[in-house]
Coordinates of C-alpha atoms and ligand atoms in Angstrom, one line a residue:
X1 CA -8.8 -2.0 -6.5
X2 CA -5.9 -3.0 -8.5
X3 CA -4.4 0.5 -7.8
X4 CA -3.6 0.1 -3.9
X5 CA -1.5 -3.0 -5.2
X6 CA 0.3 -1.3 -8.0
X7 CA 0.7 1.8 -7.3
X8 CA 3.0 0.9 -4.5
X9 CA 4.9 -1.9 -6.2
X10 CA 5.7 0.5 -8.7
X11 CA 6.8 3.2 -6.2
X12 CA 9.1 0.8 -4.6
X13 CA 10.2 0.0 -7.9
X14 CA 11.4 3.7 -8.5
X15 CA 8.8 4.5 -10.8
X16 CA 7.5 8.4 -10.8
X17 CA 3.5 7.6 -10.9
X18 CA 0.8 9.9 -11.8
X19 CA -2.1 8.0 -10.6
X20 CA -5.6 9.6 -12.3
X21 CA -9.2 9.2 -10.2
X22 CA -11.9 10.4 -10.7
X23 CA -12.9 10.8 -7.0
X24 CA -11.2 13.2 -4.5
X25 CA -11.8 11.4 -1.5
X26 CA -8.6 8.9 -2.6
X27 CA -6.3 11.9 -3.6
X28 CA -4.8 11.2 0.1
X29 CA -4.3 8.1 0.1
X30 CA -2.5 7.9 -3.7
X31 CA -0.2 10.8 -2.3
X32 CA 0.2 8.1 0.5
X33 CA 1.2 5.7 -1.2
X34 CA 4.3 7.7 -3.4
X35 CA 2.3 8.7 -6.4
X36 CA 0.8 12.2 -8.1
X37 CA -2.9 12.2 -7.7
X38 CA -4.4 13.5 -11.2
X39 CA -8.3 14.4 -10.3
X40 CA -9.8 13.1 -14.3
X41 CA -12.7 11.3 -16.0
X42 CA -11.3 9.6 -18.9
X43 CA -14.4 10.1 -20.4
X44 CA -13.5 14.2 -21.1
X45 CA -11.0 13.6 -23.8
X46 CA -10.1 17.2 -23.5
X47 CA -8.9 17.1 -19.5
X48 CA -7.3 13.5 -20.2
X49 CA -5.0 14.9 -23.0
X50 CA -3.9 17.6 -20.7
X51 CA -3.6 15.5 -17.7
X52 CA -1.3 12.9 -19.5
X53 CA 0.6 15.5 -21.7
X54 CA 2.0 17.0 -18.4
X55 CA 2.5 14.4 -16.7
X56 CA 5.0 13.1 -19.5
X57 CA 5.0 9.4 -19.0
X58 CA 7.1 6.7 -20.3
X59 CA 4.3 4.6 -20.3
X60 CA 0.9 5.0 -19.9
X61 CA -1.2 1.8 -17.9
X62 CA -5.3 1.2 -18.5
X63 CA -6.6 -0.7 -15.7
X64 CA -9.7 1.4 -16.0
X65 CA -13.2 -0.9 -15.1
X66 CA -16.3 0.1 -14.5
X67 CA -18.2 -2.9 -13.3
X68 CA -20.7 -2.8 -10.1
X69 CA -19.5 -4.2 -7.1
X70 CA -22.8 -7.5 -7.3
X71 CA -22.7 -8.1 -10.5
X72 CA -26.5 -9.9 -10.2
X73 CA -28.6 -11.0 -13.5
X74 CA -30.8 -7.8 -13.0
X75 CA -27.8 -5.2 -13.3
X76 CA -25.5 -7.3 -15.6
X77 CA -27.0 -5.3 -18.8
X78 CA -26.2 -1.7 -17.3
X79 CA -22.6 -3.1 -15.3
X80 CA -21.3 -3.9 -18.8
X81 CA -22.8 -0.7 -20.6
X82 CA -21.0 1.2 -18.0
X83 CA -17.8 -0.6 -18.4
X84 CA -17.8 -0.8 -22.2
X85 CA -17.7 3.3 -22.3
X86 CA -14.8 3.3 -20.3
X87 CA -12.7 0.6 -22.0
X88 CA -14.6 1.8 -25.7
X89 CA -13.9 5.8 -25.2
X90 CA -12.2 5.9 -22.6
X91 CA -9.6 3.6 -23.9
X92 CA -9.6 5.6 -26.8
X93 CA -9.3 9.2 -25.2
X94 CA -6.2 7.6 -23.0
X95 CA -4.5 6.5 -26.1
X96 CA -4.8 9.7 -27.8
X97 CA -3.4 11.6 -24.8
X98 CA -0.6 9.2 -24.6
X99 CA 0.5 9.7 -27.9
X100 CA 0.3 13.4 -27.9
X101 CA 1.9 13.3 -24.5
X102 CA 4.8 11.1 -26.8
X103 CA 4.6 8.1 -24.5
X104 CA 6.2 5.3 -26.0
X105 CA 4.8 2.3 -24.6
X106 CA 0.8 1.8 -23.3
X107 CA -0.6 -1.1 -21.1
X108 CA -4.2 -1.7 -21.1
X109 CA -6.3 -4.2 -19.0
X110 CA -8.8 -6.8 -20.6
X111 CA -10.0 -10.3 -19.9
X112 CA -9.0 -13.9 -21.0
X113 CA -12.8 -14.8 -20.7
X114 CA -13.9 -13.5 -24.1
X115 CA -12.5 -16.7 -26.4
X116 CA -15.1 -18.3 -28.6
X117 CA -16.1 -21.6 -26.8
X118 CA -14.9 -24.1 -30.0
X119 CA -11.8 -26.0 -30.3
X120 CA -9.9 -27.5 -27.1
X121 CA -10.4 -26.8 -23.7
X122 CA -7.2 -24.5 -23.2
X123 CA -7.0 -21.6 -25.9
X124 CA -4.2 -19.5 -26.8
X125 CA -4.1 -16.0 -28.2
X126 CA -4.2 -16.6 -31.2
X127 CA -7.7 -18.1 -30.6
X128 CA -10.7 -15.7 -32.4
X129 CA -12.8 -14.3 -29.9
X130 CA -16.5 -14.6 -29.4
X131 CA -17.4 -11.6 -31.4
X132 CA -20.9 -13.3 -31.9
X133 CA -21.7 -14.4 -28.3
X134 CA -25.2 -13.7 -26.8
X135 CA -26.2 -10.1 -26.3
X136 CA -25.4 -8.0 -24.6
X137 CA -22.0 -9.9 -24.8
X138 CA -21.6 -9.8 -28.4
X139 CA -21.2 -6.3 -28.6
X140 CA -19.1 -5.7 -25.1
X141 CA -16.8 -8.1 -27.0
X142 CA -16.9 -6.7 -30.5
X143 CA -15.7 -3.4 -28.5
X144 CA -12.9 -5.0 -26.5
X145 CA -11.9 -6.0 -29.9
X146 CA -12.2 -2.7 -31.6
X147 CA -10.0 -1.5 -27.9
X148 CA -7.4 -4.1 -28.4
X149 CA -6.7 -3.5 -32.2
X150 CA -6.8 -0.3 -31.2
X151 CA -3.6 -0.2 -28.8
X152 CA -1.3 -3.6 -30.5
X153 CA -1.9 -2.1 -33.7
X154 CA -1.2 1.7 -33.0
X155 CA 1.9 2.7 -35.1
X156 CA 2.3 5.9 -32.7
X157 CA 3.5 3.7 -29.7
X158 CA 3.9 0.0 -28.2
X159 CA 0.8 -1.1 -27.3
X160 CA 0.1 -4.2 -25.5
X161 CA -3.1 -6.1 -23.7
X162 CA -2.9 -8.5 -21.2
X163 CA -6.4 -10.2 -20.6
X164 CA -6.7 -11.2 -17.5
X165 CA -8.2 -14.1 -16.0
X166 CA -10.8 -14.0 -12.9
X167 CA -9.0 -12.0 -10.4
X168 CA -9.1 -13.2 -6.7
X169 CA -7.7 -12.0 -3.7
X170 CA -8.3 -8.8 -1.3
X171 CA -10.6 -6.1 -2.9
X172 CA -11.8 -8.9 -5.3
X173 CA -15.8 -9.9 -5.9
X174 CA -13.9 -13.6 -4.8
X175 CA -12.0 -12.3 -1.5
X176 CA -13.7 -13.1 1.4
X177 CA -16.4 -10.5 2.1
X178 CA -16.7 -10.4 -1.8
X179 CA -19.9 -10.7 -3.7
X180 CA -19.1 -14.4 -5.0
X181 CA -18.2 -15.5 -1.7
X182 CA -21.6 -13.9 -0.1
X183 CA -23.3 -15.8 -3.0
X184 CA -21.6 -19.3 -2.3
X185 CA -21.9 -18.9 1.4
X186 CA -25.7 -18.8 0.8
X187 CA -25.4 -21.5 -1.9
X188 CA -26.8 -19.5 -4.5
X189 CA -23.9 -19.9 -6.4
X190 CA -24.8 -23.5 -8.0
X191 CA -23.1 -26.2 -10.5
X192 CA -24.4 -26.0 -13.6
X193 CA -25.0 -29.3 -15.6
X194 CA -21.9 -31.0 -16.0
X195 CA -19.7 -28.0 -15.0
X196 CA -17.4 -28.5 -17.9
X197 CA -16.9 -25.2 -18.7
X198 CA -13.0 -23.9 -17.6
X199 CA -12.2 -20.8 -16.1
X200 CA -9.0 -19.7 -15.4
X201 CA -8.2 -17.4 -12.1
X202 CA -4.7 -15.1 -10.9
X203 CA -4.3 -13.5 -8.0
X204 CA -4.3 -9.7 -7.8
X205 CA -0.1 -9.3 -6.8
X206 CA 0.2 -11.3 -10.1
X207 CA -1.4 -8.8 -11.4
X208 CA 0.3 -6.2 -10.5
X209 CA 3.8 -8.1 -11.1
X210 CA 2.7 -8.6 -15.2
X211 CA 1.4 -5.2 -15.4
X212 CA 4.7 -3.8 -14.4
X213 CA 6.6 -6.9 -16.6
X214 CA 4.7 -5.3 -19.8
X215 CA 6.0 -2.2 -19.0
X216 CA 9.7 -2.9 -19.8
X217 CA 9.2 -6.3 -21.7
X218 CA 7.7 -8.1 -24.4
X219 CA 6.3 -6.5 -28.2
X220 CA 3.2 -5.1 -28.9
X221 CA 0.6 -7.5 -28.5
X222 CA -1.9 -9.2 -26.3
X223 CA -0.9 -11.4 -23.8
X224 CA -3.1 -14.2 -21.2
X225 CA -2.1 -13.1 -17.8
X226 CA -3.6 -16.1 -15.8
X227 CA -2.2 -19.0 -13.3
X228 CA -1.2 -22.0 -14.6
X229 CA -4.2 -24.1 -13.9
X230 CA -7.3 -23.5 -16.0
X231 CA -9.7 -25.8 -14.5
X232 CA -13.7 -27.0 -14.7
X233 CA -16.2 -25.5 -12.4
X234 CA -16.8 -28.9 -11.4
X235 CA -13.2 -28.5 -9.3
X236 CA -12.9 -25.4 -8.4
X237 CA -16.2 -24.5 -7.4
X238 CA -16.5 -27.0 -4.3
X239 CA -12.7 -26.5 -3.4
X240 CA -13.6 -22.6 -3.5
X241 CA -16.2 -23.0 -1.3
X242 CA -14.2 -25.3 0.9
X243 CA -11.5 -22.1 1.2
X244 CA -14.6 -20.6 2.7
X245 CA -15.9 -22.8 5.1
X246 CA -18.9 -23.0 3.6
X247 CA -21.1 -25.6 2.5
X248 CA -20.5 -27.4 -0.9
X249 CA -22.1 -25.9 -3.5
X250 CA -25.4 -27.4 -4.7
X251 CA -26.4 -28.7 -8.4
X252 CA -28.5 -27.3 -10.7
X253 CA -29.5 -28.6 -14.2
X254 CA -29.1 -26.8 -17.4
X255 CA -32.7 -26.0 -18.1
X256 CA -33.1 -24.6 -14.3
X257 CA -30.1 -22.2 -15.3
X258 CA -30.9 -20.8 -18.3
X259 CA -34.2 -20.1 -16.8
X260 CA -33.1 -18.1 -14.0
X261 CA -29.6 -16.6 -14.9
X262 CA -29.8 -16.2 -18.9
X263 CA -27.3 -18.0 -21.5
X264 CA -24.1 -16.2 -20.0
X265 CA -24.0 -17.8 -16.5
X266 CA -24.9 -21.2 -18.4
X267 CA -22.2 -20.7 -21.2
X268 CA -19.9 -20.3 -18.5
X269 CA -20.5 -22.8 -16.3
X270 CA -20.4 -25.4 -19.2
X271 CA -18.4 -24.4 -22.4
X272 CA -16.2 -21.4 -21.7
X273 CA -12.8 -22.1 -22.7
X274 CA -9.5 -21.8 -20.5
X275 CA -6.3 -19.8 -21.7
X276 CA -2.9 -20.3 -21.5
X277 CA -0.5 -18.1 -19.8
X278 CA 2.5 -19.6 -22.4
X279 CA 3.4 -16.9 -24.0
X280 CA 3.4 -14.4 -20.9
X281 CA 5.8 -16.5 -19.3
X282 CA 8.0 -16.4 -22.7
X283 CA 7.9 -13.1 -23.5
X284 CA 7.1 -10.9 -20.8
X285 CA 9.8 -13.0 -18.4
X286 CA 6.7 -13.4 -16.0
X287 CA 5.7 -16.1 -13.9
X288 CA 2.4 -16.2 -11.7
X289 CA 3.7 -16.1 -7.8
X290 CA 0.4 -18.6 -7.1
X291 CA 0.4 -20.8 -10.1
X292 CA -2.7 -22.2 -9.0
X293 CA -6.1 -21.4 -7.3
X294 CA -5.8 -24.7 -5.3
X295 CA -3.1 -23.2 -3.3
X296 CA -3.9 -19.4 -3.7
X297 CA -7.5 -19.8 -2.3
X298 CA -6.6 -21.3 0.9
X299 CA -3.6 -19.0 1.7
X300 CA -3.8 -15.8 -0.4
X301 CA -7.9 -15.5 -0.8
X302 CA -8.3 -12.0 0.9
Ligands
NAP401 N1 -10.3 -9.9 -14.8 C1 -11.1 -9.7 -13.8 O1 -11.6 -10.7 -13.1 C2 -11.4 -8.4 -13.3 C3 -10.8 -7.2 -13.9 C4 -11.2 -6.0 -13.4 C5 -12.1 -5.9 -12.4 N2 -12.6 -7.0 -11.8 C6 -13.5 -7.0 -10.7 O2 -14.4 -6.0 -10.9 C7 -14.7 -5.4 -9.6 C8 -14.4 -3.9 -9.7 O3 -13.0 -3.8 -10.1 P1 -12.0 -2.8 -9.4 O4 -12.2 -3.0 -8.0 O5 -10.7 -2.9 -10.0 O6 -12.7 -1.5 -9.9 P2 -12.4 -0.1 -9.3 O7 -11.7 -0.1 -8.0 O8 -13.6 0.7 -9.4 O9 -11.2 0.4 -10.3 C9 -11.4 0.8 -11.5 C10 -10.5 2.0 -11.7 O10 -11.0 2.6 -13.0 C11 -11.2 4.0 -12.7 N3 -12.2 4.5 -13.5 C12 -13.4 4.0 -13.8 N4 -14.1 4.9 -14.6 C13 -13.3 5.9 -14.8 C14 -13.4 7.1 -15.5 N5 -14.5 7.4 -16.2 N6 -12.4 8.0 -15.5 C15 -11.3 7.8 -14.8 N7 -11.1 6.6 -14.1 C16 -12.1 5.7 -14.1 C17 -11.6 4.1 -11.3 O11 -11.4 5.4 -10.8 P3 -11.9 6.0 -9.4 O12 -10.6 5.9 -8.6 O13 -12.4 7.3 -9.6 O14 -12.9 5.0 -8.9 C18 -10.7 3.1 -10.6 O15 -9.4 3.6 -10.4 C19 -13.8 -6.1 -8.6 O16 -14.5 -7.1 -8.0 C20 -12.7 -6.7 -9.4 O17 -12.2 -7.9 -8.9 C21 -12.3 -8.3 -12.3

C-alpha cells in the first residue's frame, strides 16, 4: 500500500518510475498513476534481472512486504515466513539485478522494531539488534540483518535502509477499517502489565517523503525513519483508541498475556525499545510532516 503514495509523489517529482507487481489486476492503475508497470515476482531472480536491467534505473527502491493483512497469533509464524523470503531472497535477487542493471544507488524497506530491548528506552542505530529474540523472531531478525549488511555494505552501489517505525494512516493495519482498529474497537487489543514497552509510529506520507529523501541524500547506511515521539503503550494505546471513538482499552496482566498471545505481544507491550529519528533528520535533510501520533491519529489516521 505504500506504492499508491509513492509512486505518485515521485511522478510529480519528475521521476521516470518502473513500478514491478506481481499482480495484473494493478497494471492499470500504476499506468494511472505516471509510472511503467513491470509484471515480476522477485522471487525469479532470472525475470527480476531482466526486468531491472531494462528498465535502467538510477536507483532501485525495496518496499517489498509480504505480511497478511490480520496478523492474529495463529498466522504470525507463516505471515513472517512469507515475508522473510521476500526481504531474504528477494532482497537479494533485487540487488543483484540492480547492480547488473548499473544502478548506483538502492533503497530498501525494514523496521525500527527489531532493537534488542537493553539499555535506555530510546535506541539509536548504532544499537545491536535482537538477533537472539524468541522464535520465530530470532531468525526473521538474523535475516533482516543478513538483508541490511547485505545492501549498506555492497561495494557495487549506495545502499541504504531506513527501518521504519509502525506505519499508520490509509491502507495501514492502524487506519480506520484496519485490522488493529477492528481489534481495539472490540477491546481485544489490551494493556499489558505495566505497558512500559515504547513503540514508535510515522505516518505513511512520511514515508514516502524519506524514501524519496534517501534517494538523492545521505551515505550508505541505515537510517530510523519514525516521528519524533516514541512513546509507552500505556499513552498511546488509550489515546489511539480515543482517535477511534471507541472504548478505552482494557488491562490485562502479564501472565494472562503470555498465555494467550506468546512472548512477542508481551515483549512488546512491556520492553520493546523506541528509536530515534536523529540521524534521518541530519543526514537525509528529512523531517516527519506529523512529528507525533498524538496529533497524526486524530487528523491524518485514514
Ligand atoms: N513498518 C511497518 O509498520 C510496516 C511496513 C510494511 C508494511 N506494514 C503493514 O503491513 C501490511 C501490509 O503492507 P503493505 O500494505 O505495504 O503490503 P502490500 O500492499 O502487499 O505491498 C507490498 C508490496 O510488495 C510487493 N511484493 C510482495 N511480494 C512480492 C514478490 N514476491 N514479488 C514482487 N513484489 C512483491 C507487493 O506486490 P503486489 O503488487 O503484487 O502485491 C506490493 O507491491 C499493512 O498493514 C502495512 O501497514 C507495516
Amino acid at each position: 500500500m505504500i506504492g499508491p503514495v509513492l509512486v505518485p509523489m515521485l511522478v510529480r517529482e519528475g521521476h521516470q518510475v518502473s513500478a514491478m507487481t506481481r499482480t495484473p489486476r494493478k497494471v492499470d492503475g500504476l499506468e494511472a498513476m505516471g509510472a511503467d508497470p513491470v509484471l515480476c515476482d522477485v522471487l525469479d531472480a532470472e525475470r527480476t534481472r531482466d526486468a531491472v536491467v531494462a528498465a535502467r534505473p538510477d536507483v532501485v527502491i525495496q518496499h517489498l512486504t509480504h505480511l497478511p493483512q490480520r496478523m492474529t497469533p495463529w498466522n504470525v509464524k507463516k505471515g513472517y515466513a512469507n515475508n522473510d523470503r521476500v526481504r531474504g531472497d528477494g532482497s537479494a535477487n533485487l540487488v543483484r539485478a540492480a547492480e547488473a542493471a548499473g544502478a548506483k544507488r538502492f533503497v530498501a524497506q525494514n523496521v525500527s522494531f527489531m532493537y534488542r530491548p537493553a539499555g535506555p528506552w530510546i535506541l539509536d542505530e548504532t544499537a545491536p539488534l535482537w538477533i537472539d529474540a524468541p522464535e520465530p523472531f530470532g531468525a526473521s531478525i538474523r535475516l533482516h540483518d543478513r538483508m541490511e549488511h547485505n545492501i549498506v555494505d555492497n561495494p557495487n552501489l549506495e545502499g541504504l535502509v531506513l527501518r521504519f517505525g509502525f506505519w499508520y494512516g490509509p491502507g495501514t493495519a492502524f487506519a480506520h477499517d484496519g485490522y488493529y482498529a477492528g481489534l481495539v474497537r472490540r477491546r481485544m487489543f489490551p494493556l499489558v502489565g505495566d505497558g512500559t514497552g515504547r513503540a514508535q509510529f510515522v505516518h505513511v506520507d512520511d514515508v514516502a517523503e524519506a524514501t524519496v529523501a534517501a534517494m538523492t541524500k545521505g551515505g550508505p547506511g541505515r537510517y530510523n525513519i519514525t516521528d519524533d515521539d516514541p512513546a509507552p503503550l500505556y499513552e498511546w494505546l488509550p489515546e489511539y483508541a480515543r482517535a477511534l471513538g471507541a472504548k478505552p482499552p482494557r488491562h490485562v496482566p502479564m501472565w494472562m498475556a503470555r498465555m494467550l498471545t506468546g512472548s512477542f505481544v508481551l515483549n512488546q507491550a512491556t520492553i520493546m525499545r523506541g528509536a530515534s529519528n536523529q540521524k534521518a533528520k541530519r543526514e537525509l535533510d528529512w523531517k516527519p510532516r506529523y512529528a507525533s501520533w498524538r496529533e497524526g491519529f486524530k487528523t491524518a489516521l485514514g
